[in-house]
Amino acid sequence: MGMREFPFPSVTIADQFGQARDIVSVREAAVWLVARWPIRNGDELQAAKQACLNALAGNVT
């Protein structure tokens, strides 16, 4: 069995090159935050990453 997705309503995010992507799950959000988010540090980014990890681990809904 693969990693749980935890879908949610689509959120469109554009990267620094103007390419848009629809994020539709916690897993996709986590990948985007780690690999593609243009800012590499900050309290809000760390909180968002931690929220995704907590959800994927089943610790929060």
Short mmCIF file of C-alpha atoms in Angstrom, two decimals:
data_model
loop_
_atom_site.label_atom_id
_atom_site.label_comp_id
_atom_site.label_asym_id
_atom_site.label_seq_id
_atom_site.Cartn_x
_atom_site.Cartn_y
_atom_site.Cartn_z
CA MET A 1 0.00 0.00 0.00
CA GLY A 2 1.29 3.49 -0.90
CA MET A 3 1.47 6.62 1.19
CA ARG A 4 -1.88 8.05 2.17
CA GLU A 5 -3.00 11.03 0.11
CA PHE A 6 -5.50 12.86 2.37
CA PRO A 7 -7.24 14.77 -0.43
CA PHE A 8 -8.63 18.29 -0.01
CA PRO A 9 -10.18 20.90 -2.33
CA SER A 10 -7.74 22.01 -5.01
CA VAL A 11 -5.35 24.87 -4.27
CA THR A 12 -3.49 26.41 -7.22
CA ILE A 13 0.09 27.46 -6.57
CA ALA A 14 2.44 29.13 -9.06
CA ASP A 15 6.17 28.62 -8.80
CA GLN A 16 8.80 31.31 -9.30
CA PHE A 17 8.71 30.65 -13.07
CA GLY A 18 4.96 31.23 -13.31
CA GLN A 19 4.05 27.59 -13.81
CA ALA A 20 0.82 26.75 -11.99
CA ARG A 21 0.05 23.49 -10.26
CA ASP A 22 -3.09 22.29 -8.52
CA ILE A 23 -2.31 20.75 -5.14
CA VAL A 24 -5.04 18.32 -4.13
CA SER A 25 -3.66 16.33 -1.19
CA VAL A 26 -1.54 16.58 1.93
CA ARG A 27 1.09 14.40 0.27
CA GLU A 28 1.33 16.77 -2.72
CA ALA A 29 1.49 19.78 -0.40
CA ALA A 30 4.34 18.19 1.57
CA VAL A 31 6.31 17.43 -1.59
CA TRP A 32 5.75 20.96 -2.92
CA LEU A 33 6.83 22.55 0.38
CA VAL A 34 10.02 20.48 0.56
CA ALA A 35 11.06 20.48 -3.09
CA ARG A 36 9.55 23.53 -4.81
CA TRP A 37 8.69 26.24 -2.28
CA PRO A 38 10.84 29.29 -3.17
CA ILE A 39 11.51 30.33 0.43
CA ARG A 40 13.76 27.90 2.28
CA ASN A 41 13.22 28.93 5.88
CA GLY A 42 10.84 30.70 8.18
CA ASP A 43 8.44 29.89 10.97
CA GLU A 44 5.38 29.62 8.70
CA LEU A 45 7.13 27.24 6.30
CA GLN A 46 8.31 25.03 9.16
CA ALA A 47 4.80 25.00 10.64
CA ALA A 48 3.30 24.02 7.27
CA LYS A 49 5.83 21.22 6.78
CA GLN A 50 5.20 19.94 10.30
CA ALA A 51 1.42 20.03 9.81
CA CYS A 52 1.77 17.93 6.64
CA LEU A 53 4.07 15.44 8.35
CA ASN A 54 1.72 15.16 11.33
CA ALA A 55 -1.24 14.48 9.02
CA LEU A 56 0.67 11.91 6.97
CA ALA A 57 1.74 10.17 10.18
CA GLY A 58 -1.89 10.01 11.30
CA ASN A 59 -1.34 12.27 14.29
CA VAL A 60 -3.82 14.96 13.16
CA THR A 61 -6.71 15.17 10.72
#
